[in-house]
Short mmCIF file of N, CA, C and O in Angstrom, two decimals:
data_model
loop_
_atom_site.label_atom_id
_atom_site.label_comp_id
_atom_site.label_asym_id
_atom_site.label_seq_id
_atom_site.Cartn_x
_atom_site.Cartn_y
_atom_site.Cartn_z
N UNK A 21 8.73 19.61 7.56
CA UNK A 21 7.55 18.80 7.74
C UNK A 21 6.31 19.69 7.74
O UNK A 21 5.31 19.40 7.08
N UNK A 22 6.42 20.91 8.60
CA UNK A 22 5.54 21.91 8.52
C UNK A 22 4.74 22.27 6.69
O UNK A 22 3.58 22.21 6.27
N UNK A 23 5.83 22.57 6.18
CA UNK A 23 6.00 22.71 5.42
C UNK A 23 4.96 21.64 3.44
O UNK A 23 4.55 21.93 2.32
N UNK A 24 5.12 20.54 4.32
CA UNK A 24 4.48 19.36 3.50
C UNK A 24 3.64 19.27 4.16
O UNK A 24 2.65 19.29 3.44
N UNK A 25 3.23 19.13 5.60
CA UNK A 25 1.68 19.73 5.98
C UNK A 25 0.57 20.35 5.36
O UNK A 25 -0.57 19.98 5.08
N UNK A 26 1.41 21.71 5.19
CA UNK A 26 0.42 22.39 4.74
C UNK A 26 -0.09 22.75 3.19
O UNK A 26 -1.17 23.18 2.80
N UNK A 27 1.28 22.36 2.38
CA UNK A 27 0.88 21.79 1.16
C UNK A 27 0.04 20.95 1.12
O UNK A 27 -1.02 21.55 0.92
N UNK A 28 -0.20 19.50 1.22
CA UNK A 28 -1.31 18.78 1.37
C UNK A 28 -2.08 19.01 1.85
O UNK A 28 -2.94 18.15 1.67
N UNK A 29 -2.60 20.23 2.84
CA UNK A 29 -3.59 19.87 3.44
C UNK A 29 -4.42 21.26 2.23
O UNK A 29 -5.61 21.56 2.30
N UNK A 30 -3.60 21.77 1.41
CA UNK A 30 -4.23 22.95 0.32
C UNK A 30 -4.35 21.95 -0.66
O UNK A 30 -5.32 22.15 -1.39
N UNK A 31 -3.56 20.74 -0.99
CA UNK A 31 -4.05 19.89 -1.75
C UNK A 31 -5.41 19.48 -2.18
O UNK A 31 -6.04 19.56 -3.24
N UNK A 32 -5.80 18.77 -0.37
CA UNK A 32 -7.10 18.40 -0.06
C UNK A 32 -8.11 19.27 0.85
O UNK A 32 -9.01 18.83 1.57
N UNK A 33 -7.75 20.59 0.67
CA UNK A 33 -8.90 21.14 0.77
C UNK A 33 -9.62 21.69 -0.19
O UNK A 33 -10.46 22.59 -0.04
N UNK A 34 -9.32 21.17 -1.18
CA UNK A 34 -10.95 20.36 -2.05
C UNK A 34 -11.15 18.75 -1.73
O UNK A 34 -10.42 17.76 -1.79
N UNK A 35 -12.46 19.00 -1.35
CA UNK A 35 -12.66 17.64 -1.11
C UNK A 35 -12.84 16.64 -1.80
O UNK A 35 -12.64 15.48 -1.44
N UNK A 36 -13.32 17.07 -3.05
CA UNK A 36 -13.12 16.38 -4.44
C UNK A 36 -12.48 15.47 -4.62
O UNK A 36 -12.85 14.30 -4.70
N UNK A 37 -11.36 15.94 -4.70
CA UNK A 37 -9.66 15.07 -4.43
C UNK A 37 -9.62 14.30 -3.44
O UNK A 37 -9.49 13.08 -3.53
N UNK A 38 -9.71 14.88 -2.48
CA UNK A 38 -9.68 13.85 -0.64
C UNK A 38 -10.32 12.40 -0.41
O UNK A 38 -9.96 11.36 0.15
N UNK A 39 -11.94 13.02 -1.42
CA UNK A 39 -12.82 11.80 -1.82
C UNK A 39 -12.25 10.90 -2.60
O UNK A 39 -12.29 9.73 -2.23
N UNK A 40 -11.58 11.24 -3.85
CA UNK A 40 -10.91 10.46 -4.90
C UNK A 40 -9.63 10.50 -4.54
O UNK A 40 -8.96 10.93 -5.49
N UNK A 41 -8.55 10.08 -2.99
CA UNK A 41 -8.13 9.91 -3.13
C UNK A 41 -8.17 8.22 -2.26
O UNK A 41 -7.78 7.08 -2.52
N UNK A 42 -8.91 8.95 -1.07
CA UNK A 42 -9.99 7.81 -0.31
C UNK A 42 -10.48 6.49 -1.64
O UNK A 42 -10.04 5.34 -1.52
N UNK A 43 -11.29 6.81 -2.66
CA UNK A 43 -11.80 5.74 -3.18
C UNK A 43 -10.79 4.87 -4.29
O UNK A 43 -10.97 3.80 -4.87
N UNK A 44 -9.64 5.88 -4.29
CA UNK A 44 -8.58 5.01 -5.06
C UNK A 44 -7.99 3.82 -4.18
O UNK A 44 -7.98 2.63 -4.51
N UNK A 45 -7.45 4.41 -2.87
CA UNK A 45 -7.60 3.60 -2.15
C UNK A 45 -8.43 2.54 -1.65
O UNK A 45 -7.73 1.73 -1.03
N UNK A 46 -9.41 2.28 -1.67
CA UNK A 46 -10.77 1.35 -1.77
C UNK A 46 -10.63 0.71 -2.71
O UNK A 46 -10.80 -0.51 -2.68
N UNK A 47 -10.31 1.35 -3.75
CA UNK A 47 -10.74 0.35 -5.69
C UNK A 47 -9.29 -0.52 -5.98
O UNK A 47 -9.03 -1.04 -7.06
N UNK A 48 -8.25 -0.56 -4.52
CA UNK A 48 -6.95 -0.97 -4.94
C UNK A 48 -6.80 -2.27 -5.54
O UNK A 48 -5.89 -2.62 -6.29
N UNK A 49 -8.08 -3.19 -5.03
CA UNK A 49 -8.15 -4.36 -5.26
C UNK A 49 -8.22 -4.95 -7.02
O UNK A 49 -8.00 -6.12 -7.35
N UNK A 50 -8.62 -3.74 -8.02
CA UNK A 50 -8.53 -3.92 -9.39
C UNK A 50 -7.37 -3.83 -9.69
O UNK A 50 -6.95 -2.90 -9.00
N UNK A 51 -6.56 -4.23 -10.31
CA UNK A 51 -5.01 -4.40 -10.53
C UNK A 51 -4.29 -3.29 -11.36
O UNK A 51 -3.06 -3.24 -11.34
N UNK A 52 -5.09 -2.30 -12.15
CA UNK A 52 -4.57 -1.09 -12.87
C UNK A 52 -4.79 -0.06 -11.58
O UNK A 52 -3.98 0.86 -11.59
N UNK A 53 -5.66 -0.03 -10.57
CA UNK A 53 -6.09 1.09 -9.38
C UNK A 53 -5.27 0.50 -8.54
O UNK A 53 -4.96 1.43 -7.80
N UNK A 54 -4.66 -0.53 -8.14
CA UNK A 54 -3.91 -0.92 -7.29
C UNK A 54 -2.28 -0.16 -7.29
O UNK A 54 -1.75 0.55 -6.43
N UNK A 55 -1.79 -0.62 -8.53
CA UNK A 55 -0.68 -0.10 -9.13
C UNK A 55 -0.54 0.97 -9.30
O UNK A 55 0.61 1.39 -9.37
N UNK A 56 -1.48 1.71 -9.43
CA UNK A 56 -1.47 3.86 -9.77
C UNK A 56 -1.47 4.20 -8.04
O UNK A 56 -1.16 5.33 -7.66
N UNK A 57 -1.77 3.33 -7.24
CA UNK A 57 -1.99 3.74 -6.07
C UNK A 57 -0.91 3.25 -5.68
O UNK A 57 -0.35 4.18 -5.10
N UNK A 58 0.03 1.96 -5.62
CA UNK A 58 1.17 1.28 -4.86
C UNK A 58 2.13 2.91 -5.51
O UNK A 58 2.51 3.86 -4.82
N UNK A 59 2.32 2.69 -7.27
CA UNK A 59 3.43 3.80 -7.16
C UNK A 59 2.87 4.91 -6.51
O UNK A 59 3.79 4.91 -5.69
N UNK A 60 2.33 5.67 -6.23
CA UNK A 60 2.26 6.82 -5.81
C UNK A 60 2.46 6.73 -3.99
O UNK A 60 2.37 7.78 -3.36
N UNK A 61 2.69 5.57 -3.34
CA UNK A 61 2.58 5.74 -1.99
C UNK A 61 4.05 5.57 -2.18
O UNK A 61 4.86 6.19 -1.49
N UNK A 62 4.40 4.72 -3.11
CA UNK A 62 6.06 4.67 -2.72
C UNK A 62 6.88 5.81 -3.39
O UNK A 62 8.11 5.92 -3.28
N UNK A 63 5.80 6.96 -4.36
CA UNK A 63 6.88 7.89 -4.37
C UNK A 63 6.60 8.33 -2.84
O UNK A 63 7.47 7.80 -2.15
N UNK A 64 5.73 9.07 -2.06
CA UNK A 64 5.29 9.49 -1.08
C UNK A 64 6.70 8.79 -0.13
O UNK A 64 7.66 9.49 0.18
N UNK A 65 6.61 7.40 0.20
CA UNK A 65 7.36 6.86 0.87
C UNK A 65 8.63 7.72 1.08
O UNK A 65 9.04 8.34 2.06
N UNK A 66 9.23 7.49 -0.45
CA UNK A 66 10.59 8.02 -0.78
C UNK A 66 10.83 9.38 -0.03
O UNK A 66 11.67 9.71 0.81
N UNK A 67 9.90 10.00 -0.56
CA UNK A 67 10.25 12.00 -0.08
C UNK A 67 10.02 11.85 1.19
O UNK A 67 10.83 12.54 1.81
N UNK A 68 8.98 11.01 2.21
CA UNK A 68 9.00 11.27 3.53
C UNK A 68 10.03 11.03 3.93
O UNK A 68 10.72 11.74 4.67
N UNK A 69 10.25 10.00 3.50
CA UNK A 69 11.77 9.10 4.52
C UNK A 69 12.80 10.07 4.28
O UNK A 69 13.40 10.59 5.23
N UNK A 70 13.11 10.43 2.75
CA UNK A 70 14.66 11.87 2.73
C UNK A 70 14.39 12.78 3.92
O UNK A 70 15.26 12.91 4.78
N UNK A 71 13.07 13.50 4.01
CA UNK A 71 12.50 14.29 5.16
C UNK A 71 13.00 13.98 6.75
O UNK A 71 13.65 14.61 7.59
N UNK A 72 12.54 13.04 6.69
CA UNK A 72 12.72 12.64 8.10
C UNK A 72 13.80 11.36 8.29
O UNK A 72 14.36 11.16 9.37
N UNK A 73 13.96 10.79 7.49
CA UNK A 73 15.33 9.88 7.96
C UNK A 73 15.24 8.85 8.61
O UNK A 73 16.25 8.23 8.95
N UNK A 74 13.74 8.35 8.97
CA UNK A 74 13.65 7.22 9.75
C UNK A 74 12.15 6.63 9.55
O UNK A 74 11.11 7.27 9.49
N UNK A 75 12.34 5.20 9.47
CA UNK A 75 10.96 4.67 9.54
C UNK A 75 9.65 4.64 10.24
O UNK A 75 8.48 4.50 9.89
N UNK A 76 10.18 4.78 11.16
CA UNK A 76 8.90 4.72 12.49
C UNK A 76 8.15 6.39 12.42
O UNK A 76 7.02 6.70 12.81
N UNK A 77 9.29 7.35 11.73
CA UNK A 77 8.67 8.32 11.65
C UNK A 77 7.71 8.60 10.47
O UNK A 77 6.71 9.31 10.46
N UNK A 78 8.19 7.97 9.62
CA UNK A 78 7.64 7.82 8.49
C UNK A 78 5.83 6.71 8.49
O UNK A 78 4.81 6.88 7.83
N UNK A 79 6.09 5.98 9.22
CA UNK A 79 4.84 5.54 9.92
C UNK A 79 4.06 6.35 10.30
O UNK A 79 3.09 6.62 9.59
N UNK A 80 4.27 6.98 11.56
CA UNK A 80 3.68 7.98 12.64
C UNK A 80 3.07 9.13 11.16
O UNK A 80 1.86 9.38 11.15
N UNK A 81 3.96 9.74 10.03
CA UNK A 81 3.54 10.89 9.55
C UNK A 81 2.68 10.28 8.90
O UNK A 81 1.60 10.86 9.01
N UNK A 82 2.60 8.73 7.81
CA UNK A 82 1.39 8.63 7.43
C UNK A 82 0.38 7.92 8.09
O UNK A 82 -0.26 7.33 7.21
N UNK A 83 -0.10 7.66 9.24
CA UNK A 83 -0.90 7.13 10.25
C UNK A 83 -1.41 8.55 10.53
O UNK A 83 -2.63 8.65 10.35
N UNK A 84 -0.63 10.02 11.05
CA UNK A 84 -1.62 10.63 11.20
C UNK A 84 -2.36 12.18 10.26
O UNK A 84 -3.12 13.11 10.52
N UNK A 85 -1.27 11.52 8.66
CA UNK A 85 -1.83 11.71 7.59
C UNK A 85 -3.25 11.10 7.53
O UNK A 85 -4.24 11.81 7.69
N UNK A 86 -3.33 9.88 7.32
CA UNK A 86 -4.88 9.12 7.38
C UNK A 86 -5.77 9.56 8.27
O UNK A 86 -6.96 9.84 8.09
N UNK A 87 -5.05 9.62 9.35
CA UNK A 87 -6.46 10.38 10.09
C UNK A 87 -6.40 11.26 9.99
O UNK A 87 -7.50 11.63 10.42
N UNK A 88 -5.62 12.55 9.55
CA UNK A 88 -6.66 13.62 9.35
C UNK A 88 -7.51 13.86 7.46
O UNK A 88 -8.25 14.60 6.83
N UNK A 89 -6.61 12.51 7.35
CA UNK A 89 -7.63 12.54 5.84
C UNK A 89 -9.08 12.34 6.57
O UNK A 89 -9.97 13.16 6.37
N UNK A 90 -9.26 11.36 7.32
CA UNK A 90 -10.69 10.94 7.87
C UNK A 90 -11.72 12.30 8.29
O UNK A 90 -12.87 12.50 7.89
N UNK A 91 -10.97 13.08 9.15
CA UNK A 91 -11.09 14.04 10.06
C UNK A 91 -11.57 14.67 8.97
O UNK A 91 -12.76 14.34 8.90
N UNK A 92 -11.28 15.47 7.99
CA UNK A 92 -11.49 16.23 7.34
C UNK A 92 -12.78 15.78 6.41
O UNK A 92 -13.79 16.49 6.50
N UNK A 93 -12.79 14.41 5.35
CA UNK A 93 -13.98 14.01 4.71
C UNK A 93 -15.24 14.19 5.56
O UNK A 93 -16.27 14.73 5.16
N UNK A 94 -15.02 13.64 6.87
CA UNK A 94 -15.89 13.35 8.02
C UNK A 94 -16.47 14.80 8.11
O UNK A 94 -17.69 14.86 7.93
N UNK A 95 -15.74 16.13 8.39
CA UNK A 95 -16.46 17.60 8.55
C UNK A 95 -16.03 17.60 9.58
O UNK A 95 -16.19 18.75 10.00
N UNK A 96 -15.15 16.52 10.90
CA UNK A 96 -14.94 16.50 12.36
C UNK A 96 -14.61 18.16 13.30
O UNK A 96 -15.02 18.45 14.42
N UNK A 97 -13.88 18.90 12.47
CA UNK A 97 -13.34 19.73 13.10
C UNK A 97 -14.95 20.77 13.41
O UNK A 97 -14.93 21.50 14.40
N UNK A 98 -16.03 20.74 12.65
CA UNK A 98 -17.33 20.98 12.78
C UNK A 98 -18.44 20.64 13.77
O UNK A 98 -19.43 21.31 14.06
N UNK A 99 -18.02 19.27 14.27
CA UNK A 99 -18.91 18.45 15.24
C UNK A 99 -18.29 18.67 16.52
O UNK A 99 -17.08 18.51 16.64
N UNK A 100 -19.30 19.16 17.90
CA UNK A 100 -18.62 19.81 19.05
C UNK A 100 -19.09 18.24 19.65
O UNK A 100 -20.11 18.32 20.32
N UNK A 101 -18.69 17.24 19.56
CA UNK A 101 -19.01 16.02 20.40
C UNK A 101 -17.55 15.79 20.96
O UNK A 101 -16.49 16.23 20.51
N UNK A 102 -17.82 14.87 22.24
CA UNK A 102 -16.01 14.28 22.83
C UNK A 102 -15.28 13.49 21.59
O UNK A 102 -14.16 13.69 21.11
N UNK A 103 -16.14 12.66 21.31
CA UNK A 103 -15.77 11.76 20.28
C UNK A 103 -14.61 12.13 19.22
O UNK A 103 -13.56 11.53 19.01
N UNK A 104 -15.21 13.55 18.48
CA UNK A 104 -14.85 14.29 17.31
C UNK A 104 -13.70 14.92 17.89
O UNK A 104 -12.61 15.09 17.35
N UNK A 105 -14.05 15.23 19.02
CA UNK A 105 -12.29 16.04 19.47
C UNK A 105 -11.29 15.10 19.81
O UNK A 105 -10.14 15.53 19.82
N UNK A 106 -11.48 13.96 20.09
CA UNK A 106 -10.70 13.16 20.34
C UNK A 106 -9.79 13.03 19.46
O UNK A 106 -8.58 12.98 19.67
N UNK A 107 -10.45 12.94 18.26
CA UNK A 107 -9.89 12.45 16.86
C UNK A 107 -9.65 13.93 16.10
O UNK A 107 -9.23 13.77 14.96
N UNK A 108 -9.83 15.33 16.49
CA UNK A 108 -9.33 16.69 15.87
C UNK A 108 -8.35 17.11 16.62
O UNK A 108 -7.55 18.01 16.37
N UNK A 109 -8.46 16.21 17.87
CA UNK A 109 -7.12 17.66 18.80
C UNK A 109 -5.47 16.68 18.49
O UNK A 109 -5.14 15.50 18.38
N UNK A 110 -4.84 17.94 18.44
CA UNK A 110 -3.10 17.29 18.14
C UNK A 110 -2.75 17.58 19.46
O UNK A 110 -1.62 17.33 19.86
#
């Protein structure tokens, strides 16, 4: 898991990508951006679940996949407010 962590997170540290992966998500509602986005969560799906073996975990990893997608577009780990740590500290 470590491991796919930190691959993605060299993924999206260009933010480029992070942004466009955020607005694919947003544009899902057009039916060709919907579909480039459904398959690609259910390959995602697939490899988490072999990984970990269970659903709820597979939840939990992309719930706090999303937020640190947020965390990161946002600059959070940058901002010394309670708020921002709330949402940077593991």
């Amino acid at each position: 898991m470590d491991a796919a962590r930190g691959a993605y997170a060299a993924l999206v540290a260009d933010r480029t990508i992070l942004r466009f992966l955020m607005h694919a998500n947003c544009a899902a509602g057009e039916p060709p951006v919907g579909q480039a986005v459904r398959r690609c969560y259910a390959k995602q799906v697939d490899t988490v679940r072999q990984l970990l073996g269970d659903d709820d975990a597979v939840r939990r990893w992309f719930g706090a996949g999303i937020l640190d997608n947020v965390v990161a577009v946002l600059g959070l780990a940058d901002i010394d407010e309670p708020w921002a740590h709330v949402l940077t500290t593991r």
